[in-house]
XYZ file of N, CA and C in Angstrom:
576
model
N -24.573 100.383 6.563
C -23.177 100.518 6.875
C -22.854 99.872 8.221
N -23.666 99.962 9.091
C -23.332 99.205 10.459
C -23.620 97.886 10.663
N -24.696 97.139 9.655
C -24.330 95.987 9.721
C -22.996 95.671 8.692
N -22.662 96.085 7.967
C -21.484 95.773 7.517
C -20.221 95.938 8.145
N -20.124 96.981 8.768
C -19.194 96.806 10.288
C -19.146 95.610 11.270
N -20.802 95.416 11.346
C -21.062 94.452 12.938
C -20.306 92.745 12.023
N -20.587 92.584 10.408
C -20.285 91.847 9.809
C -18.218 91.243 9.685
N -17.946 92.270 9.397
C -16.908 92.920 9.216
C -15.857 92.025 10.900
N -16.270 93.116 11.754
C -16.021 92.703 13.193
C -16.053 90.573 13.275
N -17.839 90.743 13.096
C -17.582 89.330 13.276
C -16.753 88.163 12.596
N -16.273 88.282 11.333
C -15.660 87.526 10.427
C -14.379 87.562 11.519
N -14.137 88.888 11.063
C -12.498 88.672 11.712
C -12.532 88.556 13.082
N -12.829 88.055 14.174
C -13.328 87.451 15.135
C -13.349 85.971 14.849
N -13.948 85.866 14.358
C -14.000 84.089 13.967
C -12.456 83.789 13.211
N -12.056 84.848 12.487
C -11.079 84.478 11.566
C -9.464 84.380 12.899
N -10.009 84.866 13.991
C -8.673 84.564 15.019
C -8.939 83.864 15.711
N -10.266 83.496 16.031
C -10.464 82.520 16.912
C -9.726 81.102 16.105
N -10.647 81.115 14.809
C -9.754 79.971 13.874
C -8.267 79.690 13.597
N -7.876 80.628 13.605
C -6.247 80.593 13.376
C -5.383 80.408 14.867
N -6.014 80.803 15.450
C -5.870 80.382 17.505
C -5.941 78.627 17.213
N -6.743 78.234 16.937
C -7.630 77.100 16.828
C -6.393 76.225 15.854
N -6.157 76.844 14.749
C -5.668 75.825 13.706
C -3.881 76.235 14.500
N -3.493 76.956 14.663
C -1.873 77.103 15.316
C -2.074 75.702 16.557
N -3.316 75.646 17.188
C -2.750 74.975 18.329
C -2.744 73.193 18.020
N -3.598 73.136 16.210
C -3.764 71.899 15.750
C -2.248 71.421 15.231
N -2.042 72.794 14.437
C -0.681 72.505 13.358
C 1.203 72.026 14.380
N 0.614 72.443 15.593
C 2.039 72.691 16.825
C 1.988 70.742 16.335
N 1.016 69.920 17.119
C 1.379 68.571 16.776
C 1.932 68.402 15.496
N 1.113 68.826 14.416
C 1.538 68.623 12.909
C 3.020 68.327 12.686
N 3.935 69.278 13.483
C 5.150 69.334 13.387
C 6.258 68.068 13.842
N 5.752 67.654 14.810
C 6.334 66.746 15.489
C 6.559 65.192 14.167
N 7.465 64.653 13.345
C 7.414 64.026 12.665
C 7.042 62.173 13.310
N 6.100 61.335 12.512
C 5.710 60.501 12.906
C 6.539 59.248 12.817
N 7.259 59.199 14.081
C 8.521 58.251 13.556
C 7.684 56.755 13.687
N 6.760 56.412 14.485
C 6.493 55.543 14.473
C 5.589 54.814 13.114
N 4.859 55.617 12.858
C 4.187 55.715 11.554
C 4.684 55.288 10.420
N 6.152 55.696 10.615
C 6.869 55.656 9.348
C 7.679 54.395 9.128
N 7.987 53.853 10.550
C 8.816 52.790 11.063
C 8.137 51.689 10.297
N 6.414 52.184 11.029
C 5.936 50.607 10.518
C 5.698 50.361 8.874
N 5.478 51.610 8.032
C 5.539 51.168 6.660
C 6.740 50.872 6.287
N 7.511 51.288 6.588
C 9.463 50.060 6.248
C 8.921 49.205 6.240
N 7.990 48.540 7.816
C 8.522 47.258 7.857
C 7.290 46.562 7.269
N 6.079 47.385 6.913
C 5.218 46.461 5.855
C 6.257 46.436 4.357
N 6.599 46.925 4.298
C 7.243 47.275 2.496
C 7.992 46.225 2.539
N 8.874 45.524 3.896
C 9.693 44.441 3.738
C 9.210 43.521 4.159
N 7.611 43.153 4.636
C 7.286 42.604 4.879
C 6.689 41.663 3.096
N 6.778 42.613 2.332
C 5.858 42.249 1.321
C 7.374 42.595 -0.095
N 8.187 42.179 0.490
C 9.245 42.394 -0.436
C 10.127 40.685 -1.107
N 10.828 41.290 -1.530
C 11.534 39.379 -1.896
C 13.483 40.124 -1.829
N 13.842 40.897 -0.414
C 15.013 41.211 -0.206
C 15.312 39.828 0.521
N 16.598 39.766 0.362
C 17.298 38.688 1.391
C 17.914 40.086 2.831
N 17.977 39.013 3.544
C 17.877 39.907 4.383
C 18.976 39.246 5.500
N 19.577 39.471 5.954
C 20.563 39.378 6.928
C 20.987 40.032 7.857
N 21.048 38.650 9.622
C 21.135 39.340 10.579
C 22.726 38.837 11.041
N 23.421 40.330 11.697
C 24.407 40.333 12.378
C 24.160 40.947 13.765
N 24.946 39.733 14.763
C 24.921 39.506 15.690
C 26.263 39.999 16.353
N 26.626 40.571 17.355
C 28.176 41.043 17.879
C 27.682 41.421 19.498
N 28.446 40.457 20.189
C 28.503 40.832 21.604
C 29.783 40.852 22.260
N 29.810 42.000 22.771
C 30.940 42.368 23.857
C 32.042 42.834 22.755
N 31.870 42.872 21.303
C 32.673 43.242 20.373
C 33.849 42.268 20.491
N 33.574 41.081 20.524
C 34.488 40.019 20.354
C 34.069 39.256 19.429
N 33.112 38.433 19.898
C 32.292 37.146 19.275
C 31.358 38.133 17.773
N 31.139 37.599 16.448
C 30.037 37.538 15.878
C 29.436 37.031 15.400
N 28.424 37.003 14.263
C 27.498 35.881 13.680
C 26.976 35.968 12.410
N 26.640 35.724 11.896
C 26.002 36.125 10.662
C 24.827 35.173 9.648
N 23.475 35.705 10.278
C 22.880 34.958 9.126
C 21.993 35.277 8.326
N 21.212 34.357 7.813
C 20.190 34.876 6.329
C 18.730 34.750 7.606
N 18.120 35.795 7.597
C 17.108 35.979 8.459
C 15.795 36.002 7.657
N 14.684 34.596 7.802
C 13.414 34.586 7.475
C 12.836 35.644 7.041
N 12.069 36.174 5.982
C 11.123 37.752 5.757
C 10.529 37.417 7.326
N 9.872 36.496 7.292
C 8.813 35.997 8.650
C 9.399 36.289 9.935
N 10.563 36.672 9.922
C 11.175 36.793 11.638
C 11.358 38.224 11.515
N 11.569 39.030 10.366
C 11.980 40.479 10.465
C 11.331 41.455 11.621
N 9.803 41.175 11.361
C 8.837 42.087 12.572
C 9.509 41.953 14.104
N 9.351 40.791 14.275
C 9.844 40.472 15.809
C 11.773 40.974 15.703
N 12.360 41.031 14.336
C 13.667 41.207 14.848
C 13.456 42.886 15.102
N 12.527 43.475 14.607
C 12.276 45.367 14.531
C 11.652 45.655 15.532
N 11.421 44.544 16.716
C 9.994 44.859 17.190
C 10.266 46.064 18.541
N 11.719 46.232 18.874
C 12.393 47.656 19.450
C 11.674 49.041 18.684
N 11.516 49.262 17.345
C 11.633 50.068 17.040
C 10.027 50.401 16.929
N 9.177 48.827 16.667
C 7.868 49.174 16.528
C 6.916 49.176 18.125
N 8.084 49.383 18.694
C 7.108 49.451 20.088
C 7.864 50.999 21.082
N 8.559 51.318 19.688
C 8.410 52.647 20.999
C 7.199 53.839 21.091
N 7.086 54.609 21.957
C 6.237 55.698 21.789
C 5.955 56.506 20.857
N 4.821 56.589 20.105
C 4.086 57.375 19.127
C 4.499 59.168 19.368
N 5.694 59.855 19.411
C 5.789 61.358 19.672
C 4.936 62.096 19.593
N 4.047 61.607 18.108
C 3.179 62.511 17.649
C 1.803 62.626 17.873
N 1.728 61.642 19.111
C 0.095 61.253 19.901
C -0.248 62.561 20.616
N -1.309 63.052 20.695
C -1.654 64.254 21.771
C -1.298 63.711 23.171
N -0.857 62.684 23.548
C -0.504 62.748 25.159
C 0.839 63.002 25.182
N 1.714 63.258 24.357
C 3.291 63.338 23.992
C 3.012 65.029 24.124
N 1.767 65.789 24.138
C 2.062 67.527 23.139
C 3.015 67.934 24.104
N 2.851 67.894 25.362
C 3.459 68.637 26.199
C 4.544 68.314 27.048
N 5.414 67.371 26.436
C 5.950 65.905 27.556
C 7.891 65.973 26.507
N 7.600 66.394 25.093
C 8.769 66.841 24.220
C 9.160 68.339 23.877
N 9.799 68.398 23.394
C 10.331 69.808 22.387
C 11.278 69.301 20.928
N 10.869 69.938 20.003
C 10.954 69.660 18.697
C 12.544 70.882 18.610
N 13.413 70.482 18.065
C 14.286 71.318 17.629
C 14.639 70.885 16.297
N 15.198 71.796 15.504
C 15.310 72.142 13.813
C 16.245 72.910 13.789
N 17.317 71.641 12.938
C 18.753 72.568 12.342
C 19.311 71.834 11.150
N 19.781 72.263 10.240
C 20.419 72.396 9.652
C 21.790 71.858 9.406
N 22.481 70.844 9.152
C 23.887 70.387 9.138
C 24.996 70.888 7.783
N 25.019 71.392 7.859
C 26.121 71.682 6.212
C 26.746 70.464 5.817
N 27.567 70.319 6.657
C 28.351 68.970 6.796
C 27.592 67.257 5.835
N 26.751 67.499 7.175
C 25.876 66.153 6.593
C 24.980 66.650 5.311
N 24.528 67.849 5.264
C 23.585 67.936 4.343
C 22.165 67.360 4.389
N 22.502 67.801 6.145
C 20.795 67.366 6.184
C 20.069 67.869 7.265
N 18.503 67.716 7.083
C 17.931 68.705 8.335
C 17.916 67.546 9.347
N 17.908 68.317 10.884
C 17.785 67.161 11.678
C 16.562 67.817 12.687
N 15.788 66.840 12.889
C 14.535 66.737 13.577
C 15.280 66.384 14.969
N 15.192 67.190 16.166
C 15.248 66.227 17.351
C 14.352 66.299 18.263
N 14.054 65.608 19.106
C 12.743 65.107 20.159
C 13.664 65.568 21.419
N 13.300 66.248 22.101
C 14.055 66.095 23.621
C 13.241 66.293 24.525
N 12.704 64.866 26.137
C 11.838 65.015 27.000
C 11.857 66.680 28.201
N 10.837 66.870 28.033
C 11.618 68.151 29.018
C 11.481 67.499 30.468
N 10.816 65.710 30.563
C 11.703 65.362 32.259
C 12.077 64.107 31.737
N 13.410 64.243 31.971
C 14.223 62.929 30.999
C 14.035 61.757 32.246
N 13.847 61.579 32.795
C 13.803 60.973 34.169
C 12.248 60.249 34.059
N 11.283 60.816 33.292
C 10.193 60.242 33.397
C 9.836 59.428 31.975
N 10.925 59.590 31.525
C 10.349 59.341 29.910
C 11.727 58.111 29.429
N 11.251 57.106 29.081
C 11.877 56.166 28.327
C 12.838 56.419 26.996
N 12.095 57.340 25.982
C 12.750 57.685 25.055
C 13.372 59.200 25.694
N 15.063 58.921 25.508
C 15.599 60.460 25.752
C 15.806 61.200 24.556
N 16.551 60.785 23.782
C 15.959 61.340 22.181
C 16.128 60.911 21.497
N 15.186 61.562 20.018
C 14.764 60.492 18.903
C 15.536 61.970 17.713
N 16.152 61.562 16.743
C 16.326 62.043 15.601
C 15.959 61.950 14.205
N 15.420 62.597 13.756
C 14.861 62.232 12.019
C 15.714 63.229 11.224
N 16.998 62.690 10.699
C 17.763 63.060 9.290
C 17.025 62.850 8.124
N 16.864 64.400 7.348
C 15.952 64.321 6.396
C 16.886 64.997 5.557
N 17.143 64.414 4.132
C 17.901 64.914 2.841
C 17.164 65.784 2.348
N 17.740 66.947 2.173
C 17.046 68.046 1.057
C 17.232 67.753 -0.298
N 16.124 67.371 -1.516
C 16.020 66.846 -2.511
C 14.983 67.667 -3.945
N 14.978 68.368 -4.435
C 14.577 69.242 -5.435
C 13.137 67.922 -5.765
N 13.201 67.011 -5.871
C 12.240 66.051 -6.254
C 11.278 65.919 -4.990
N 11.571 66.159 -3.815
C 10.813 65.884 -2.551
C 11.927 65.682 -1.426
N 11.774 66.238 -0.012
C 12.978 66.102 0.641
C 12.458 64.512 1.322
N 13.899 63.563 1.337
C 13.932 62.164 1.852
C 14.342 61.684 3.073
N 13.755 61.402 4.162
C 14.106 61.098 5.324
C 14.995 59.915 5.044
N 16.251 59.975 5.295
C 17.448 58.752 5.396
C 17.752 58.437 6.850
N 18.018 58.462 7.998
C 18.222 57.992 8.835
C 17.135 58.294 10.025
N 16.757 57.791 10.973
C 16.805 57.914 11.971
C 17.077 57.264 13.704
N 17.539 57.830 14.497
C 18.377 57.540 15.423
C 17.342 57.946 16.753
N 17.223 56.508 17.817
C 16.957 57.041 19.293
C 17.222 56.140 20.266
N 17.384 56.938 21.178
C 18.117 56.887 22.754
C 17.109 56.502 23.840
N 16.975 55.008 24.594
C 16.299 54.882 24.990
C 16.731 54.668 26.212
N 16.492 54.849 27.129
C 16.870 53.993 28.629
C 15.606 53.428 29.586
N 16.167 52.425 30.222
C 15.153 51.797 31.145
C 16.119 51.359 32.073
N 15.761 52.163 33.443
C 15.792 51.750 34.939
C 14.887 51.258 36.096
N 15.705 50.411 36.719
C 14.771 49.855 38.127
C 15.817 49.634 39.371
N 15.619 49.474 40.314
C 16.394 49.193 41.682
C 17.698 48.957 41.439
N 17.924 47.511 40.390
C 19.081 46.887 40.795
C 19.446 46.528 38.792
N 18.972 47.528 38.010
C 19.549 47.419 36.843
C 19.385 48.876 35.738
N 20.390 48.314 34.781
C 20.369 49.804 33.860
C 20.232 49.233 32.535
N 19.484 49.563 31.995
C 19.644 48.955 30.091
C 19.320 50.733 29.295
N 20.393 50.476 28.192
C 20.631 51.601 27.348
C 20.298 51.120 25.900
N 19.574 51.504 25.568
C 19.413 51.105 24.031
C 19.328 52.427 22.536
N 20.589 52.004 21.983
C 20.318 52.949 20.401
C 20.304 52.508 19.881
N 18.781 53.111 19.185
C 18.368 52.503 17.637
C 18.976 53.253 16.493
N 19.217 52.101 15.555
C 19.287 53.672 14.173
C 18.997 52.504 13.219
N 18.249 53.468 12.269
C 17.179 53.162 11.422
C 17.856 53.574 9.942
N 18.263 52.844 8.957
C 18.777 53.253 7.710
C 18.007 53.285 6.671
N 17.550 54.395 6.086
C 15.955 53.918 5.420
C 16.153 53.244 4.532
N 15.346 52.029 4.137
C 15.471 51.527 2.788
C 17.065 50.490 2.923
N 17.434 50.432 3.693
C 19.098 49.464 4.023
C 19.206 48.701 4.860
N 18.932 49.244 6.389
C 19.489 48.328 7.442
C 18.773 49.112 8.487
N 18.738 48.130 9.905
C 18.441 48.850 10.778
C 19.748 48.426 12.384
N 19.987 48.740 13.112
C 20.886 48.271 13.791
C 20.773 48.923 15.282
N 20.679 47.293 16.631
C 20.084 48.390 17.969
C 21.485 47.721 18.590
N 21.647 48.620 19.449
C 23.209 48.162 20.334
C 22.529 48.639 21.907
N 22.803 47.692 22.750
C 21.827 47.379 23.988
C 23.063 47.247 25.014
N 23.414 48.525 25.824
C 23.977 48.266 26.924
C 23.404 47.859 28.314
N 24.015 46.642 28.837
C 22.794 46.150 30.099
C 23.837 46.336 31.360
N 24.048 47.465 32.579
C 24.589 47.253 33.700
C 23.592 47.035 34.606
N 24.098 44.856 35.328
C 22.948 44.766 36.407
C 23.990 44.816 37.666
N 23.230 45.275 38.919
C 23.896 45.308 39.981
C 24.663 44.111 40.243
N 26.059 44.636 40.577
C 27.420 43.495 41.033
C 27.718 42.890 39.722
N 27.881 42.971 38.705
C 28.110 42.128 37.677
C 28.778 43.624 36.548
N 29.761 42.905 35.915
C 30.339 43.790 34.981
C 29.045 44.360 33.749
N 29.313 45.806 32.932
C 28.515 45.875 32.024
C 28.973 44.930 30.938
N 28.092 44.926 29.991
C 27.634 44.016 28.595
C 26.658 45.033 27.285
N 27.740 44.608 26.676
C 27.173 45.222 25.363
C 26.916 43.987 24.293
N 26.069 44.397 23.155
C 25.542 43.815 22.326
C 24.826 44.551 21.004
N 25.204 44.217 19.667
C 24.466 45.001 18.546
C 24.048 44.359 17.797
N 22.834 44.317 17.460
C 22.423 43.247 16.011
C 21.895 44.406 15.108
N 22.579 43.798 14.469
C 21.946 44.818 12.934
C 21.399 43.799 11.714
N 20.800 44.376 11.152
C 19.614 43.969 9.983
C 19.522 44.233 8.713
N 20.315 44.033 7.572
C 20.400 44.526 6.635
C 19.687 43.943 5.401
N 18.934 44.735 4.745
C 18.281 44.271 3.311
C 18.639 45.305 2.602
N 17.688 45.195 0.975
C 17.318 46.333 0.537
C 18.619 45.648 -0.377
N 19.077 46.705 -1.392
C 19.911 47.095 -2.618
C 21.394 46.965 -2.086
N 21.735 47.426 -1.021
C 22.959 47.492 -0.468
C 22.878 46.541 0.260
N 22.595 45.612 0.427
C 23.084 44.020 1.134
C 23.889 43.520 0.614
């Protein structure tokens, strides 16, 4: 009977140490892999036969419009494939994950927020995910980037249309000179 106690004891001992163990694995788990996900878009269109077209608009005056190479797409995405991995263990402690619900939109929204916005490039990242009886479908996602130095400011939002378009709008204020805006967007897929 007392080794079945001392047995007993030890399991469930191990059985919290493990669940200690797997809670502190599963906390990353949560964090959704935007980068991960970014780059299979852009293999899928890398290996696709969409026409694909880029629009160009600066200062919301001037625009452009053309039929953009499969071969130039990477470098036209390459904003989105070079931001920070969230879901890397050097990110665990550097974000906070929030989860809600939209009625409206009808969709869950993932958001990223730095807890020192001041040190971190990306201020936040969003993953809109459709609730779907077949599997729920991530349709959009959206992030907020900034980069400062001495004598300039650049603002950049991405948003990501899954499976459609992608589109970054780049505000640049440099010291003594008026601001400047600019958006190119990227559209393939079914809805082109």
């Amino acid at each position: 009977m007392k080794s079945f106690i001392k047995i007993s004891i030890l399991s469930l001992g191990i059985g919290i140490v493990s669940c200690n163990n797997r809670d502190k694995t599963n906390s990353r788990e949560m964090f959704f892999p935007v980068l991960s996900f970014l780059q299979s878009q852009v293999a899928d269109i890398d290996t696709s036969l969409y026409s694909i077209r880029k629009i160009v608009i600066a200062d919301s005056l001037n625009s452009d419009t053309i039929y953009l190479p499969r071969e130039e797409f990477r470098e036209a995405a390459k904003d989105f494939l070079s931001i920070p991995d969230l879901s890397s263990p050097e990110y665990e402690n550097r974000y906070t994950e929030e989860k809600q619900f939209d009625e409206f939109l009808n969709r869950v929204i993932l958001t990223y927020i730095p807890l020192k916005p001041e040190k971190e490039i990306i201020q936040r990242q969003e993953v809109l995910i459709k609730p779907d009886p077949s599997g729920d479908k991530i349709s959009t996602i959206i992030i907020s980037e900034v980069f400062n130095n001495r004598d300039s400011s650049i603002q950049k939002r991405l948003f990501w249309k899954v499976n459609e378009s992608f589109q970054i709008i780049t505000v640049k204020q440099l010291m003594g000179k008026p601001e400047s805006n600019s958006t190119v967007k990227i559209v393939w897929g079914e809805n082109d």
